[in-house]
PDB file of C-alpha atoms in Angstrom:
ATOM      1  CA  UNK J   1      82.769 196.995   0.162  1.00 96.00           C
ATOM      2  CA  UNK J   2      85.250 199.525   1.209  1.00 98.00           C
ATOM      3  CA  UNK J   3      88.075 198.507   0.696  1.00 98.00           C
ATOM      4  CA  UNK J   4      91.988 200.096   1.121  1.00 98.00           C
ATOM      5  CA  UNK J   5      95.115 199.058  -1.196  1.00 98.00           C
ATOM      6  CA  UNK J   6      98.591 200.264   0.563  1.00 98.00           C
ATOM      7  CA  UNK J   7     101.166 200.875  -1.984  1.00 96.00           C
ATOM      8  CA  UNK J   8      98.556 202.117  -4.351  1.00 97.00           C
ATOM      9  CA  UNK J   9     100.568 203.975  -6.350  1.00 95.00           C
ATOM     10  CA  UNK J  10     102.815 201.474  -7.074  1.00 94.00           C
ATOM     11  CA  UNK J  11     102.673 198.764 -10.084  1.00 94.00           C
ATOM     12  CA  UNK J  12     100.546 196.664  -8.497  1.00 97.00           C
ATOM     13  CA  UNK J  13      98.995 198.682  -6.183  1.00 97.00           C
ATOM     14  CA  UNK J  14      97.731 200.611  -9.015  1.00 97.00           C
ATOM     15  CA  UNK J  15      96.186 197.899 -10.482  1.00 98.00           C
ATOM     16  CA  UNK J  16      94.816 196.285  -7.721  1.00 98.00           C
ATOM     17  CA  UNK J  17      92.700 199.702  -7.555  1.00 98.00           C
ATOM     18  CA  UNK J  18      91.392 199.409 -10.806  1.00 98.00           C
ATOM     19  CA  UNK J  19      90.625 195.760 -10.258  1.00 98.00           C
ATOM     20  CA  UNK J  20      88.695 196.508  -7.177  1.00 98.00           C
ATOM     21  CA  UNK J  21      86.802 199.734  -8.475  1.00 98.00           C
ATOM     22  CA  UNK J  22      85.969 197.559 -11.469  1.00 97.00           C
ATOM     23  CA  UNK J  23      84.113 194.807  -9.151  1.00 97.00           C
ATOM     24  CA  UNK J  24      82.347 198.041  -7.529  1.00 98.00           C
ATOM     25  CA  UNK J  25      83.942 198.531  -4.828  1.00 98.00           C
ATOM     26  CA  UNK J  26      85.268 201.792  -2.869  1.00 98.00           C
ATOM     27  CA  UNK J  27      88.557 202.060  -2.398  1.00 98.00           C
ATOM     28  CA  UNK J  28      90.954 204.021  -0.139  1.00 98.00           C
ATOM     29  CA  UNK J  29      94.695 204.568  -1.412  1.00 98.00           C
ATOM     30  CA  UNK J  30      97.250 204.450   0.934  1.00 97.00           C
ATOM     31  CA  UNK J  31     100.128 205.781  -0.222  1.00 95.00           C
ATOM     32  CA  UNK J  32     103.079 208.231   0.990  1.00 93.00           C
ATOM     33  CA  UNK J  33     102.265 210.620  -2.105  1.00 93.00           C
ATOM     34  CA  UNK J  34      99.093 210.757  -1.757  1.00 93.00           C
ATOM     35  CA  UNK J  35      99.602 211.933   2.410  1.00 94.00           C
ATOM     36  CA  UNK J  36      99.166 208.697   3.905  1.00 96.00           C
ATOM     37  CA  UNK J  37     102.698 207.344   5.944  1.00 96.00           C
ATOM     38  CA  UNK J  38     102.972 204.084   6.505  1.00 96.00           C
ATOM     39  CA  UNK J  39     106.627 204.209   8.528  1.00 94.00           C
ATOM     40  CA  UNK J  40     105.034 207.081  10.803  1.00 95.00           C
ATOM     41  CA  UNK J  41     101.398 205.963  10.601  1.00 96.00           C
ATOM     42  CA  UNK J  42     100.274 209.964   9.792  1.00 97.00           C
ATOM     43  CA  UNK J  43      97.086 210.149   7.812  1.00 97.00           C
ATOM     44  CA  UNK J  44      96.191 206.469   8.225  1.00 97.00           C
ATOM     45  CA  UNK J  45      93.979 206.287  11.197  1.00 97.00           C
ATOM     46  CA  UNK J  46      91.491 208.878   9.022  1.00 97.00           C
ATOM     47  CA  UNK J  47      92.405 206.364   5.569  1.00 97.00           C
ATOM     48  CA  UNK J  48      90.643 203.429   7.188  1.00 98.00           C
ATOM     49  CA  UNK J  49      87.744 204.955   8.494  1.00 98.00           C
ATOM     50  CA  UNK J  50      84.948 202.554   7.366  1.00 98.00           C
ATOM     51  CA  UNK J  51      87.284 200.114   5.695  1.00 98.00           C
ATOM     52  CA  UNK J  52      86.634 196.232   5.715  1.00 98.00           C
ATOM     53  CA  UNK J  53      89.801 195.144   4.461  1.00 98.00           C
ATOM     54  CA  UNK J  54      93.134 196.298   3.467  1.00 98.00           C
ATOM     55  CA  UNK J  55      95.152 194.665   0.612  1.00 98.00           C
ATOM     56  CA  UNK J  56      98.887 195.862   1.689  1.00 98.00           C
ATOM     57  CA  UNK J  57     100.925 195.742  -1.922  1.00 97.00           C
ATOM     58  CA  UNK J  58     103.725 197.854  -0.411  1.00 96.00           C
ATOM     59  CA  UNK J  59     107.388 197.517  -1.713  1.00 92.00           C
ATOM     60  CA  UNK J  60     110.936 198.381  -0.365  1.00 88.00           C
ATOM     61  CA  UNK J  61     113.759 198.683  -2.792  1.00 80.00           C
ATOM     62  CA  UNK J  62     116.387 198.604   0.160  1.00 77.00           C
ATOM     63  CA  UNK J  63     119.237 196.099  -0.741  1.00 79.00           C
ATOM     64  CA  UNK J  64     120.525 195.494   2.654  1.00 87.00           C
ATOM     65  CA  UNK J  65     118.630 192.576   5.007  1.00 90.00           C
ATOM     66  CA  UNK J  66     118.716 194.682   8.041  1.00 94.00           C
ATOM     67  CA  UNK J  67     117.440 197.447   6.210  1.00 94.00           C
ATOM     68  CA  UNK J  68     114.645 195.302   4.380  1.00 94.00           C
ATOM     69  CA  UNK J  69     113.952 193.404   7.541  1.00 95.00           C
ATOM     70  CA  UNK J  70     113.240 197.157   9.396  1.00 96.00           C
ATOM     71  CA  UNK J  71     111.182 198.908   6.675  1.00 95.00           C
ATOM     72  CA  UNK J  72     108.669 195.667   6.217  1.00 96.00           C
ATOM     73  CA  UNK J  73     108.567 195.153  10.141  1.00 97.00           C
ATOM     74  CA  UNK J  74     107.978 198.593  10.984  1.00 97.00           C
ATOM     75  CA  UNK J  75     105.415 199.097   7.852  1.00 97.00           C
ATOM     76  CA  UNK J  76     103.317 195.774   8.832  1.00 98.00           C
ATOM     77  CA  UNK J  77     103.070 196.517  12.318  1.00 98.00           C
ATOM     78  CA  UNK J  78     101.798 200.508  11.881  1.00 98.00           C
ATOM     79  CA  UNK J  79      99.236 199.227   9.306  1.00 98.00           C
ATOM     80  CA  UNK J  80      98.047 196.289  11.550  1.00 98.00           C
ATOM     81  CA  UNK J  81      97.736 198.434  14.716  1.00 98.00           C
ATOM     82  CA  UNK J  82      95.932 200.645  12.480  1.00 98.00           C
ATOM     83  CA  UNK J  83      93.704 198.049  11.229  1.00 98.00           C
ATOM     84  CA  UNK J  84      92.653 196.979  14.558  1.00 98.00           C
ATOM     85  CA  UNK J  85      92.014 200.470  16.059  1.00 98.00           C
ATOM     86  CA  UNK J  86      89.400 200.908  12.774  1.00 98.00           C
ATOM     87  CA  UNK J  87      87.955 197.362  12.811  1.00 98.00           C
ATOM     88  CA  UNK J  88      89.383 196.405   9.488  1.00 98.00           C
ATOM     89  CA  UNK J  89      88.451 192.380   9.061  1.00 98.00           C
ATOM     90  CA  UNK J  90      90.335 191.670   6.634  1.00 98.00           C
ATOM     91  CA  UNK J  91      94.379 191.664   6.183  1.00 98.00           C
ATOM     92  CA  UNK J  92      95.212 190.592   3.092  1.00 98.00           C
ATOM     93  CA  UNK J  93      99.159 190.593   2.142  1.00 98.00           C
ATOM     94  CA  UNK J  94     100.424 190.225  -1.236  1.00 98.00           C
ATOM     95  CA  UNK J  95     103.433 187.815  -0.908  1.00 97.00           C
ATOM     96  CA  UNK J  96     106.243 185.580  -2.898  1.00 96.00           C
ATOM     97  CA  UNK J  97     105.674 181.775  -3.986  1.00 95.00           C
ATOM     98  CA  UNK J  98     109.357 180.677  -3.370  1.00 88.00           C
ATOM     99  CA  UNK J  99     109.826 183.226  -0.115  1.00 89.00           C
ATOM    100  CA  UNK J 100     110.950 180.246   2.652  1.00 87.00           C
ATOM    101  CA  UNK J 101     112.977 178.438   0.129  1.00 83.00           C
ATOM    102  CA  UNK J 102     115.122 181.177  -0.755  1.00 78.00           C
ATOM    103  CA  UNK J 103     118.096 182.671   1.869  1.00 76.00           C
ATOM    104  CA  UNK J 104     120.418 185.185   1.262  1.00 72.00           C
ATOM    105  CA  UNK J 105     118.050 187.947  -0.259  1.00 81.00           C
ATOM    106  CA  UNK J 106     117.282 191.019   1.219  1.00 87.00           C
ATOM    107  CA  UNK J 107     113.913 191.399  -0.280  1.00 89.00           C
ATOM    108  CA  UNK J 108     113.065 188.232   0.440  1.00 91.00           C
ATOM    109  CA  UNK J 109     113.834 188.693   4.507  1.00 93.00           C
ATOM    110  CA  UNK J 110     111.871 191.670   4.713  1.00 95.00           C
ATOM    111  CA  UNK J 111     108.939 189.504   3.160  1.00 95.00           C
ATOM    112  CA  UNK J 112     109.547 187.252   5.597  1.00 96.00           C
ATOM    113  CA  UNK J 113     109.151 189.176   8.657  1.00 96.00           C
ATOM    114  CA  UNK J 114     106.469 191.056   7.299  1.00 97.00           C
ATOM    115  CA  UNK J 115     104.081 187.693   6.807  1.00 98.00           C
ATOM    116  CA  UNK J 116     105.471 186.681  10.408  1.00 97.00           C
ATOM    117  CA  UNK J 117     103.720 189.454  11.703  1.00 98.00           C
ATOM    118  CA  UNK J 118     100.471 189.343   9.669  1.00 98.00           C
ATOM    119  CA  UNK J 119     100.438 185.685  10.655  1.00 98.00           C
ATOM    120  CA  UNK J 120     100.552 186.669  14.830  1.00 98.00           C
ATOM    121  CA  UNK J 121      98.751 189.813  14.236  1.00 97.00           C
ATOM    122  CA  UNK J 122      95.398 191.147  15.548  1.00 97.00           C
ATOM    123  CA  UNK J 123      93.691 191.042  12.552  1.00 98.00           C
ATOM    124  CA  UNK J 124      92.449 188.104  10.251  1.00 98.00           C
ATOM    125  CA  UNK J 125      94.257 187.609   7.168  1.00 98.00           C
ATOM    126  CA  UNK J 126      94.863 185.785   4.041  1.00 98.00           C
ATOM    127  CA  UNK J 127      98.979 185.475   2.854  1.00 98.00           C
ATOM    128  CA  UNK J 128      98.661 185.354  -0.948  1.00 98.00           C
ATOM    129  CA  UNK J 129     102.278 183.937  -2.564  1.00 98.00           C
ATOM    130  CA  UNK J 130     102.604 184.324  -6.245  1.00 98.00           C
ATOM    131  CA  UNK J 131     105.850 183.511  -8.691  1.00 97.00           C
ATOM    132  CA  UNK J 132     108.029 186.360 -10.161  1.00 96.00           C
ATOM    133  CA  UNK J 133     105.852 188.849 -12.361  1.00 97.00           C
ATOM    134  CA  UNK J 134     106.411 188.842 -16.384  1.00 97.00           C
ATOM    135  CA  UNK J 135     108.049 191.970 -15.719  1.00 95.00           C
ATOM    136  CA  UNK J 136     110.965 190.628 -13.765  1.00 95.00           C
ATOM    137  CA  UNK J 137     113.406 189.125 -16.112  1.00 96.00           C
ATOM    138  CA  UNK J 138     113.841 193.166 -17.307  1.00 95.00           C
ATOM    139  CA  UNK J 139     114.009 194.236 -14.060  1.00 93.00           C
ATOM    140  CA  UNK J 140     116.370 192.293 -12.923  1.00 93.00           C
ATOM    141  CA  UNK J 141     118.958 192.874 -15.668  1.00 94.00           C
ATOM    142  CA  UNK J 142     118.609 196.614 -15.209  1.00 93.00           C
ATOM    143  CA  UNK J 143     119.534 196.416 -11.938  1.00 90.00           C
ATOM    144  CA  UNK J 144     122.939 194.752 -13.051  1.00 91.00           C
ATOM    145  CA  UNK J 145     123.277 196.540 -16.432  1.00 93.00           C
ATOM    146  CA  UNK J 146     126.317 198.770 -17.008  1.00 93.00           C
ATOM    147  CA  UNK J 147     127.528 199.728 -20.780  1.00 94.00           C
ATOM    148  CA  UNK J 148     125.180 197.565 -22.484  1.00 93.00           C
ATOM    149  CA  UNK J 149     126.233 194.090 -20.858  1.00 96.00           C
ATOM    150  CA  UNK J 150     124.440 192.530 -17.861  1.00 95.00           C
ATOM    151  CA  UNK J 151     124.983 189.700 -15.468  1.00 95.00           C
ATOM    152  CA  UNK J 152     121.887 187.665 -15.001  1.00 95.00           C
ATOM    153  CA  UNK J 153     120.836 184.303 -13.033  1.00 94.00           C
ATOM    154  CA  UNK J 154     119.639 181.656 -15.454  1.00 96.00           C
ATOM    155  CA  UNK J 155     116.609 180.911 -12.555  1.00 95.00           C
ATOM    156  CA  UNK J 156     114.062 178.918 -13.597  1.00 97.00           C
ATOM    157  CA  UNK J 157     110.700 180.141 -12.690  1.00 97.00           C
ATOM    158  CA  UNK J 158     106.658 180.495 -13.956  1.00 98.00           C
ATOM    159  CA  UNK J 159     106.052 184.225 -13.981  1.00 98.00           C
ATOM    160  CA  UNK J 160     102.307 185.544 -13.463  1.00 98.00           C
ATOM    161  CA  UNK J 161     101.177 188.536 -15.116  1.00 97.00           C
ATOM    162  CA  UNK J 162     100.720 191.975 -12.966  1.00 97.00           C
ATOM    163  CA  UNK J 163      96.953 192.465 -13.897  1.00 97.00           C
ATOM    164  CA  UNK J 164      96.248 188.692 -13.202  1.00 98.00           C
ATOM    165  CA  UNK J 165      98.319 189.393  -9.909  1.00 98.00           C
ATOM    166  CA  UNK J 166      95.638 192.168  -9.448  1.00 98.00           C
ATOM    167  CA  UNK J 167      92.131 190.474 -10.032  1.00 98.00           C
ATOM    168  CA  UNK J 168      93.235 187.789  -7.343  1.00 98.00           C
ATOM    169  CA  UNK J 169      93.846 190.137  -4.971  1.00 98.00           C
ATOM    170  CA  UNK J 170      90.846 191.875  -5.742  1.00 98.00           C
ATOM    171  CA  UNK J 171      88.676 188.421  -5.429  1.00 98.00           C
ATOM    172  CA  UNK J 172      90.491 187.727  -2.444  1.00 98.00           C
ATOM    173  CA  UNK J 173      90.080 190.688  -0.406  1.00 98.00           C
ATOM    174  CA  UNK J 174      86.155 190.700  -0.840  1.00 97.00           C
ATOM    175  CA  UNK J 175      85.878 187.759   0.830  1.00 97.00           C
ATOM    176  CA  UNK J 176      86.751 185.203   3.855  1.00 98.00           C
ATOM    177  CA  UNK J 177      90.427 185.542   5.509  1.00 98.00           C
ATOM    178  CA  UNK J 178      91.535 182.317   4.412  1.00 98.00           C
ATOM    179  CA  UNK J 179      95.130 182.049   6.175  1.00 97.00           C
ATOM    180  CA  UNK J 180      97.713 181.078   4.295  1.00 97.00           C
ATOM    181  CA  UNK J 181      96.534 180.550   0.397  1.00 98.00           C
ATOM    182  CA  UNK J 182      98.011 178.653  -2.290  1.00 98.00           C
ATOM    183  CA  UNK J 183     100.596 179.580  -4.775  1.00 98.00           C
ATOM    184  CA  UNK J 184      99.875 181.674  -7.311  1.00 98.00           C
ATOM    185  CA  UNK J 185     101.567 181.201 -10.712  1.00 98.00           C
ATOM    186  CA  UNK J 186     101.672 181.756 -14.617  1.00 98.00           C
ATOM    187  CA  UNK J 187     101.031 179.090 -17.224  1.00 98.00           C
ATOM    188  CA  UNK J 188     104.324 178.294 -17.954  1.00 97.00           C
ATOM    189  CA  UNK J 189     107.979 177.270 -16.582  1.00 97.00           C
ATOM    190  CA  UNK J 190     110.395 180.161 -18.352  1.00 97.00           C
ATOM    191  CA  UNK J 191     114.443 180.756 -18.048  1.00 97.00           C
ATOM    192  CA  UNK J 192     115.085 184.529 -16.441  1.00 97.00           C
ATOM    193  CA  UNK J 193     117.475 185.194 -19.444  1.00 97.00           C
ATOM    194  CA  UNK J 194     115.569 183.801 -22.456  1.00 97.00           C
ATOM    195  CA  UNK J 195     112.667 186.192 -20.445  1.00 97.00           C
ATOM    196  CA  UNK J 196     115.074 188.794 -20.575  1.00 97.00           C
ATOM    197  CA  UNK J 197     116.363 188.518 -24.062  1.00 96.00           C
ATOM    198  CA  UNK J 198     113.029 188.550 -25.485  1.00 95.00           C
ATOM    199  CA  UNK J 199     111.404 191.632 -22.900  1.00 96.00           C
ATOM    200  CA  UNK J 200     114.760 193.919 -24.236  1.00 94.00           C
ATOM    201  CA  UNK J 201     113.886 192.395 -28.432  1.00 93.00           C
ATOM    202  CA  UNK J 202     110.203 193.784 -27.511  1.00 92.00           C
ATOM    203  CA  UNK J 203     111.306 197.457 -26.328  1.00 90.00           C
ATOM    204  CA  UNK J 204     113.593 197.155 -29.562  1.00 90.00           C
ATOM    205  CA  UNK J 205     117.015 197.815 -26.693  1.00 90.00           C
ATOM    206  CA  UNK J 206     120.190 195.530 -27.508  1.00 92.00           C
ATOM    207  CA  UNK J 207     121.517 194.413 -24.143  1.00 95.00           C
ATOM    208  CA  UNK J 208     124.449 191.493 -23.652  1.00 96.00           C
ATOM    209  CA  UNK J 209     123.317 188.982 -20.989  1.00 96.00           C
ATOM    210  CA  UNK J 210     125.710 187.243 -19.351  1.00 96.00           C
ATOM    211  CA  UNK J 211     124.540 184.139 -17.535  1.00 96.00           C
ATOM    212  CA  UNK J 212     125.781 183.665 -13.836  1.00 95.00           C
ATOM    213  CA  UNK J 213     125.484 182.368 -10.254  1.00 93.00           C
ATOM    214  CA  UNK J 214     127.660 185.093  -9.018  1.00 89.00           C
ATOM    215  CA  UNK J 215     125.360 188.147  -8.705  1.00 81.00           C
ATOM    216  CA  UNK J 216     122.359 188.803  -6.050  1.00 79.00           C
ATOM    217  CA  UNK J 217     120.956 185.170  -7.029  1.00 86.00           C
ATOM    218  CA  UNK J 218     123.189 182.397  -6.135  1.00 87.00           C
ATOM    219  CA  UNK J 219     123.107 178.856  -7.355  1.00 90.00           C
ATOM    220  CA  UNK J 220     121.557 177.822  -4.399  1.00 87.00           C
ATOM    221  CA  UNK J 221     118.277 179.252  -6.238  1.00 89.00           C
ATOM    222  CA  UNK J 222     118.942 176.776  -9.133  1.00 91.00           C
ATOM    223  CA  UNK J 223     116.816 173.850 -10.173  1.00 92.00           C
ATOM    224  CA  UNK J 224     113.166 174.432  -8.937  1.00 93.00           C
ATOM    225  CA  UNK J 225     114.000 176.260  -6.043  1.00 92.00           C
ATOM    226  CA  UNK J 226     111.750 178.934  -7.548  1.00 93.00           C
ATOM    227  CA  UNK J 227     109.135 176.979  -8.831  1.00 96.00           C
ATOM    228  CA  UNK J 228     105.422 177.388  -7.036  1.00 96.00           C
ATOM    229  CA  UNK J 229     103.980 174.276  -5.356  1.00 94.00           C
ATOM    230  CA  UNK J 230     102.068 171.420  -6.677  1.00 94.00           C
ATOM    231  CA  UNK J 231      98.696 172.629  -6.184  1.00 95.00           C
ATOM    232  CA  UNK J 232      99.223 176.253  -7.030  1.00 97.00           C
ATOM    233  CA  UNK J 233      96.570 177.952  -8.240  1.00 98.00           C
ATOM    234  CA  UNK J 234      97.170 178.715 -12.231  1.00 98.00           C
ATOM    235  CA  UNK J 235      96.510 182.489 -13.875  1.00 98.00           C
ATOM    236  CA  UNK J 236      95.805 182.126 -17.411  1.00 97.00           C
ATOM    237  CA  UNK J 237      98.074 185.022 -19.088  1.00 97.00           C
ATOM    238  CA  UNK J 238     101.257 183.696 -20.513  1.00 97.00           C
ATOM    239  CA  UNK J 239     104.267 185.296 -21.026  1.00 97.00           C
ATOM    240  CA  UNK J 240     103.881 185.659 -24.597  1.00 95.00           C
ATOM    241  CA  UNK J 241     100.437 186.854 -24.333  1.00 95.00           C
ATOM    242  CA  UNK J 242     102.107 189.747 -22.012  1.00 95.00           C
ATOM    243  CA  UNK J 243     104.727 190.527 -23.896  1.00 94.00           C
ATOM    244  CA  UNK J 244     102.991 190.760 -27.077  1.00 92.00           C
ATOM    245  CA  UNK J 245     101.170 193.782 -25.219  1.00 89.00           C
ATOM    246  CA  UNK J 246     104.473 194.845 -24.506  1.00 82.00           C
ATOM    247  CA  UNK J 247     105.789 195.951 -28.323  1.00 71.00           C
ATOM    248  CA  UNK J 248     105.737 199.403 -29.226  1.00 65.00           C
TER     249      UNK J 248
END
């Protein structure tokens, strides 16, 4: 099939190409850098030319909920006109496990509104949610690192590794929409800081982690707030297996 990742330059984007490319497939990348705007919708009418699905792994670092809520909205809605001028069949959004049980977060409210529109859009789709990635615990305390200390939610969640992430999309978006799919998750049940502590012991950096409700996760995301459902489906890298890979 031909198939076309947005965001394909980005962490999971990227891999998401190789996955499909290594099932046979053609891909398209969609990507600012590489001339394709998804916030103007230049180049993209040409990118999808032939295409029977799009996988959109697109990300916004924007901190601010209007500003989240704008950039997935306007995004979604360029790709998915786009889509249905080509004759794309296939939609296929990469999405977050614990998205409608979560308020307050920017992120999270973009994400929101961008599977709001997929869902009443003009072209079928499958809405795939999966947990936290393995790389998340890191990223998070970065964000909230300053001279070697950082603040940090102890969250509870089951993070699923990027290139597992990857292959699911890649099975996905060869085949049937499906609507909305099932959870997606890692293995195991892990604590954001003991992820953290060991991700920083594995670069060999020393960082202070400072446990607390008070930062960009609140307490109401305690408990198993972030926890994927029942019947989610289960990738088979653990977090140990990951960060193993990880060590210099």
């Amino acid at each position: 099939m031909k198939i076309a990742v947005a965001g394909a330059t980005g962490n999971i984007g990227s891999l998401t190409v190789a996955a499909l490319e290594g099932r046979g497939h053609e891909v398209v990348r969609i990507s600012r850098s590489l001339g394709v705007d998804l916030t103007t919708g230049a180049g993209l009418d040409d990118a999808l030319v032939g295409v029977a699905a799009v996988v959109d792994a697109t990300n916004c670092g924007a901190t601010d909920r209007d500003e989240a809520v704008a950039y997935f909205g306007t995004t979604t809605r360029t790709l998915l006109a786009a889509e249905e001028r080509a004759g794309v069949r296939h939609h296929v959004l990469l999405s977050i496990a614990s998205l409608h049980r979560a308020e307050g977060n920017a992120h999270y409210a973009g994400k929101r509104e961008q599977e709001r529109l997929v869902a009443a859009g003009p072209v079928p789709w499958t809405i795939v949610p999966f947990t936290q990635f393995h790389d998340f615990a890191e990223m998070v305390a970065g964000w909230a690192e300053q001279d070697g200390v950082a603040q940090i939610a102890p969250l509870l969640i089951q993070p699923v590794a990027p290139a597992d992430v990857a292959d699911v999309l890649a099975e996905i978006a060869a085949g049937e929409p499906q609507g909305r799919y099932v959870d997606v998750a890692g293995p195991e049940t892990q604590d954001l800081v003991d992820m953290a502590r060991r991700t920083h012991q594995a670069r060999g950096r020393t960082v202070k982690l400072v446990p607390t409700w008070s930062g960009i996760f609140g307490v109401g995301l305690a408990g198993e707030v972030m926890l994927p459902s029942a019947d989610a489906r289960i990738a088979p890298t653990a977090f140990d297996t990951w960060l193993a890979e990880q060590r210099p």
